[in-house]
Amino acid sequence: MSSDKAESTSELAHALSATPLRPSLLPRQLSEDEFALFARVGVAREVSQGEVIFRRGELGRSMFIVEAGQVQLEFGDGLPDKIIGAREFFGELVLFIGSHTRVANAVAFGPTTLRIVDQETFEHLISTEPRLLAQFMRRSFSYLVASEQQLIQSLKRRNEDLMVTLDSLRQTRTQLSTAQRLVQTDELSGLCNRRGLYMFLERLGEHRLPGTVLALLLVDLDRFKQINDRCGHLVGDQVLRAIAEEVQNAASSVDVPCRLGGDEFALLMQVTGEEELCARATQIIGAVRALRFPGCKDGLAITVSVGGSLCGEHADWAVWYSDADAALYEAKGRGGDGYHVAIPGSVRCVV
């Protein structure tokens, strides 16, 4: 380092520590001496209203002084814009740390006259006008620190607002999930209802297991009206819940047990073939036969009829239901307490 430069640097450092702030000036306002200095060395530039001086994200290399007119700084990201007026400066950070990415758009708010001071000119002024530059730099540093603290507080507030918003979204999502679950669930049995079944059918392809075929069982309580008449509706509801539990027990994790309404239940399954389909029907019938309800005179034993079929891959729910319902009607016609399964090419019935 040359002796002249070392001396000017030392003098500047001394001036930075010794020069008092001038509270009468606005944070970005230049003193008369500072303005006269920058106006003398800066390059003049005339800009018209709406003209972009620089854009956010651009690499900056110069500071700007407003000689006449106004400039609007647009920070974006929800931060307020700022208006820079006559005898004020902006873009000064590049002079202190070298090339710097602009953090705002600078747009002429009206016809404006600027003075542009580049880094080389600023460094020359440090050598020739150290006391004046120290005054300017000290005030600039104070403003930058205050702006940074203000930004930190703003970000903290925005972070708090964001956390509140996220918490609200989580609560809303939970409420929506709960509402959706209630809409898709039968209140009495806790099984899927028709709406839930239809929604599952819409995305059935996402749940298919390789090596399986679709099958449907329809489960209908035998002589349900007599149970209600003899034992009352409370016992009737207890019976329905018990059957729902046995239908649920016969389902795997990829199956959909459902209460279609009244005393009719359905189990949409993915099975390996007719043997497993018949085994599931047998399981449900046997489990229901073993149920007893002491709330009725002499206890109450119940039975169900089950109709089932394998589902054609290219058919829809209406066809699947029609085939299984025909099989259920056949089981009912044989006196109930059994199942009838229709298999393409053959028929199996157990009573």
XYZ file of C-alpha atoms in Angstrom:
351
model
C 0.000 0.000 0.000
C 1.381 3.464 -0.916
C 2.087 5.937 1.851
C -0.463 8.423 0.434
C -3.199 5.800 0.367
C -2.300 4.518 3.822
C -2.436 8.056 5.148
C -5.841 8.734 3.541
C -7.203 5.435 4.856
C -5.995 6.262 8.342
C -7.488 9.690 8.102
C -10.783 8.225 6.899
C -10.866 5.757 9.801
C -10.203 8.580 12.236
C -12.925 10.635 10.638
C -15.418 7.755 10.803
C -14.916 7.459 14.554
C -14.829 11.167 15.232
C -17.493 12.612 12.925
C -20.824 13.081 14.740
C -24.145 12.229 13.109
C -26.306 15.078 11.959
C -29.804 14.347 13.208
C -31.333 17.177 11.195
C -30.894 15.157 8.003
C -33.283 12.445 6.861
C -31.728 8.946 6.667
C -31.081 9.168 2.914
C -30.699 12.926 2.663
C -27.341 14.470 1.751
C -25.951 17.510 3.419
C -25.357 20.555 1.242
C -21.639 19.808 1.081
C -22.181 16.117 0.290
C -24.715 16.922 -2.398
C -22.445 19.514 -3.976
C -19.558 17.023 -3.971
C -21.521 14.173 -5.586
C -23.206 16.525 -8.037
C -19.765 17.744 -9.117
C -18.233 14.306 -9.704
C -21.343 12.301 -10.696
C -22.420 11.642 -14.263
C -25.758 13.254 -15.098
C -28.637 11.149 -16.389
C -32.137 12.247 -17.325
C -34.920 9.681 -16.962
C -38.560 9.982 -17.922
C -41.588 8.963 -15.867
C -41.930 5.171 -15.591
C -38.418 4.508 -16.904
C -36.634 1.645 -15.125
C -33.267 2.690 -13.693
C -32.364 -0.835 -12.572
C -34.194 -4.064 -11.787
C -34.141 -6.322 -8.784
C -31.560 -9.064 -9.216
C -29.286 -7.023 -11.479
C -25.635 -6.595 -10.547
C -25.059 -3.031 -9.358
C -21.859 -0.991 -9.669
C -22.993 2.589 -9.013
C -24.765 4.802 -6.496
C -27.475 7.240 -7.583
C -28.235 10.730 -6.273
C -31.562 12.355 -7.114
C -30.860 15.890 -8.253
C -34.477 16.632 -9.168
C -37.652 14.566 -9.306
C -38.456 11.302 -7.523
C -37.595 7.596 -7.772
C -39.729 4.728 -6.498
C -37.972 1.668 -5.027
C -40.135 -1.466 -5.426
C -38.989 -4.260 -3.091
C -41.793 -6.752 -3.731
C -42.423 -9.791 -1.492
C -45.094 -7.873 0.393
C -42.672 -5.102 1.468
C -43.764 -1.478 1.019
C -42.301 0.664 -1.755
C -40.192 3.734 -0.961
C -40.019 7.122 -2.639
C -36.580 8.738 -2.966
C -36.710 12.525 -3.448
C -34.383 15.353 -4.353
C -30.981 15.431 -2.623
C -31.390 11.807 -1.538
C -29.337 8.773 -2.594
C -29.898 5.054 -3.247
C -27.925 2.034 -4.409
C -24.977 2.992 -2.181
C -24.228 -0.525 -0.902
C -22.266 -1.376 -4.061
C -19.733 1.325 -3.151
C -19.024 -0.276 0.212
C -18.801 -3.959 -0.700
C -18.176 -4.002 -4.427
C -20.579 -5.465 -6.972
C -23.916 -6.138 -5.318
C -27.213 -7.631 -6.506
C -29.987 -5.070 -6.458
C -32.752 -5.866 -3.983
C -35.424 -3.653 -5.572
C -36.635 -2.189 -8.833
C -35.851 1.508 -9.218
C -38.396 3.352 -11.375
C -38.657 7.073 -12.107
C -41.785 8.412 -10.372
C -41.765 11.384 -12.710
C -39.247 13.231 -14.909
C -36.066 12.899 -12.879
C -32.457 14.060 -12.995
C -29.866 11.707 -11.487
C -26.185 11.866 -10.701
C -24.372 8.540 -10.963
C -21.273 7.837 -8.878
C -19.351 4.664 -9.692
C -16.967 2.782 -7.421
C -13.792 4.174 -8.933
C -15.008 7.743 -8.442
C -16.059 6.975 -4.873
C -12.668 5.502 -3.985
C -11.003 8.626 -5.370
C -13.225 10.773 -3.151
C -12.147 8.744 -0.116
C -8.592 9.867 -0.818
C -9.417 13.484 -1.587
C -12.393 14.183 0.704
C -12.011 11.771 3.647
C -13.832 13.842 6.269
C -16.836 14.492 4.063
C -16.953 10.876 2.923
C -16.639 9.659 6.532
C -19.690 11.715 7.457
C -21.613 10.240 4.537
C -20.493 6.643 5.205
C -21.224 6.765 8.922
C -24.767 7.918 8.327
C -25.184 5.357 5.544
C -23.984 2.533 7.792
C -26.384 3.590 10.543
C -29.239 3.615 8.048
C -28.271 0.188 6.663
C -28.134 -1.312 10.160
C -31.506 0.214 11.034
C -32.971 -1.076 7.761
C -31.597 -4.537 8.445
C -33.104 -4.559 11.933
C -36.409 -3.366 10.511
C -36.272 -6.124 7.878
C -35.525 -8.741 10.539
C -38.522 -7.585 12.578
C -40.673 -7.610 9.469
C -39.540 -11.129 8.624
C -40.239 -12.224 12.186
C -43.747 -10.825 11.949
C -44.231 -12.459 8.557
C -42.911 -15.740 9.956
C -45.341 -15.499 12.871
C -48.164 -14.727 10.434
C -47.063 -17.670 8.312
C -47.069 -19.992 11.329
C -50.566 -18.813 12.235
C -51.679 -19.361 8.645
C -50.118 -22.830 8.528
C -51.774 -23.734 11.810
C -55.081 -22.508 10.436
C -54.537 -24.548 7.266
C -53.728 -27.640 9.332
C -56.905 -27.168 11.351
C -58.896 -26.621 8.181
C -57.374 -29.725 6.585
C -58.225 -31.731 9.711
C -61.768 -30.402 9.658
C -62.083 -31.180 5.951
C -60.682 -34.666 6.482
C -63.108 -35.211 9.336
C -66.010 -33.876 7.285
C -65.005 -36.005 4.308
C -64.717 -39.078 6.515
C -68.148 -38.399 8.010
C -69.658 -37.920 4.569
C -68.185 -41.254 3.417
C -68.975 -43.217 6.589
C -72.209 -44.812 7.735
C -73.013 -43.337 11.144
C -74.568 -46.460 12.658
C -72.105 -49.143 11.556
C -68.908 -47.163 11.042
C -68.471 -48.817 7.648
C -68.099 -47.068 4.346
C -71.417 -45.815 2.928
C -72.507 -45.659 -0.727
C -70.807 -42.290 -1.270
C -67.545 -43.627 0.127
C -67.838 -46.758 -2.009
C -68.395 -44.746 -5.179
C -65.421 -42.516 -4.375
C -63.290 -45.636 -3.872
C -64.472 -47.016 -7.225
C -63.312 -43.820 -8.948
C -59.704 -44.546 -7.960
C -59.939 -48.336 -7.870
C -57.011 -48.696 -10.265
C -54.673 -47.178 -7.667
C -55.458 -49.980 -5.215
C -55.380 -53.064 -7.433
C -53.117 -55.946 -6.390
C -51.427 -58.040 -9.082
C -52.611 -61.639 -9.362
C -56.096 -60.935 -7.978
C -59.600 -60.553 -9.374
C -62.390 -58.356 -8.111
C -65.299 -60.003 -6.317
C -68.430 -58.714 -4.614
C -70.451 -60.119 -1.733
C -73.866 -58.758 -0.781
C -74.942 -59.569 2.783
C -78.587 -59.254 3.805
C -80.022 -59.917 7.270
C -82.772 -62.556 7.285
C -86.192 -61.443 8.617
C -84.923 -58.098 9.875
C -88.439 -56.621 10.151
C -89.418 -59.387 12.566
C -86.381 -58.592 14.733
C -87.400 -54.938 14.962
C -91.028 -55.814 15.685
C -90.136 -58.409 18.317
C -87.164 -56.808 20.061
C -87.360 -53.114 19.182
C -85.232 -50.809 17.101
C -82.466 -50.456 19.676
C -81.791 -54.182 19.487
C -82.188 -53.937 15.714
C -79.419 -51.315 15.624
C -77.264 -53.517 17.852
C -77.733 -56.391 15.408
C -76.763 -54.225 12.439
C -73.591 -53.055 14.201
C -72.669 -56.673 15.013
C -73.112 -57.774 11.386
C -71.076 -54.793 10.225
C -68.254 -55.906 12.503
C -68.284 -59.421 11.017
C -68.244 -58.022 7.481
C -65.301 -55.857 8.521
C -63.539 -58.904 10.014
C -63.870 -60.732 6.700
C -62.201 -57.874 4.790
C -58.502 -57.499 4.043
C -56.670 -54.177 4.012
C -57.412 -53.654 0.301
C -61.116 -54.575 0.531
C -64.035 -52.201 1.046
C -66.698 -53.255 3.564
C -69.774 -51.120 3.111
C -73.294 -50.618 4.430
C -75.464 -49.877 1.419
C -78.508 -49.051 3.521
C -81.038 -50.695 5.813
C -79.916 -54.263 6.505
C -77.894 -54.638 3.293
C -74.100 -54.785 3.414
C -71.487 -55.219 0.705
C -67.895 -56.378 0.604
C -65.870 -55.462 -2.481
C -62.802 -57.688 -2.461
C -59.641 -58.590 -4.318
C -59.411 -62.395 -4.226
C -57.340 -65.084 -5.889
C -60.429 -66.821 -7.285
C -63.772 -68.489 -6.550
C -62.396 -70.610 -3.719
C -61.424 -67.570 -1.684
C -64.711 -65.872 -2.571
C -66.682 -68.832 -1.183
C -64.464 -68.966 1.907
C -65.190 -65.305 2.702
C -68.942 -65.889 2.343
C -68.721 -68.936 4.629
C -66.755 -66.924 7.202
C -69.401 -64.209 7.406
C -72.311 -66.656 7.639
C -70.628 -68.734 10.344
C -69.649 -65.691 12.407
C -73.174 -64.257 12.302
C -74.722 -67.626 13.308
C -72.588 -67.550 16.472
C -73.914 -64.153 17.590
C -76.409 -63.921 20.457
C -78.318 -60.883 21.692
C -79.613 -61.183 25.257
C -81.619 -57.979 25.025
C -84.515 -59.877 23.467
C -86.768 -62.539 25.102
C -85.122 -65.966 25.190
C -82.080 -64.462 23.495
C -81.881 -63.706 19.798
C -80.059 -65.733 17.142
C -79.760 -64.219 13.688
C -78.750 -65.363 10.214
C -77.784 -63.679 6.964
C -78.062 -64.512 3.307
C -75.066 -63.830 1.063
C -74.924 -63.483 -2.685
C -71.655 -63.128 -4.537
C -70.003 -63.023 -7.932
C -66.664 -62.422 -9.574
C -66.558 -58.973 -11.176
C -65.784 -58.557 -14.839
C -62.781 -56.261 -15.302
C -64.455 -54.348 -18.116
C -67.865 -54.041 -16.444
C -68.941 -51.382 -13.944
C -70.502 -51.284 -10.503
C -74.048 -51.568 -11.855
C -73.226 -54.893 -13.535
C -71.304 -56.198 -10.520
C -74.157 -55.312 -8.198
C -76.780 -56.846 -10.507
C -74.913 -60.180 -10.672
C -74.372 -60.352 -6.903
C -77.972 -59.256 -6.208
C -79.310 -62.057 -8.420
C -77.191 -64.525 -6.434
C -78.472 -63.022 -3.164
C -82.059 -63.406 -4.361
C -81.333 -67.079 -5.063
C -79.926 -67.558 -1.528
C -82.968 -65.828 -0.018
C -85.259 -68.056 -2.077
C -83.670 -71.141 -0.554
C -84.625 -69.982 2.951
C -81.642 -67.805 3.852
C -78.812 -68.615 6.249
C -76.521 -69.505 3.363
C -74.784 -68.168 0.322
C -75.102 -68.439 -3.408
C -72.140 -67.534 -5.596
C -72.386 -67.117 -9.336
C -69.164 -67.970 -11.178
C -68.880 -67.596 -14.952
C -69.409 -71.090 -16.380
C -70.635 -72.595 -13.070
C -72.841 -72.023 -10.033
C -72.101 -72.861 -6.416
C -74.607 -72.750 -3.628
C -74.331 -73.699 0.045
C -77.272 -73.539 2.426
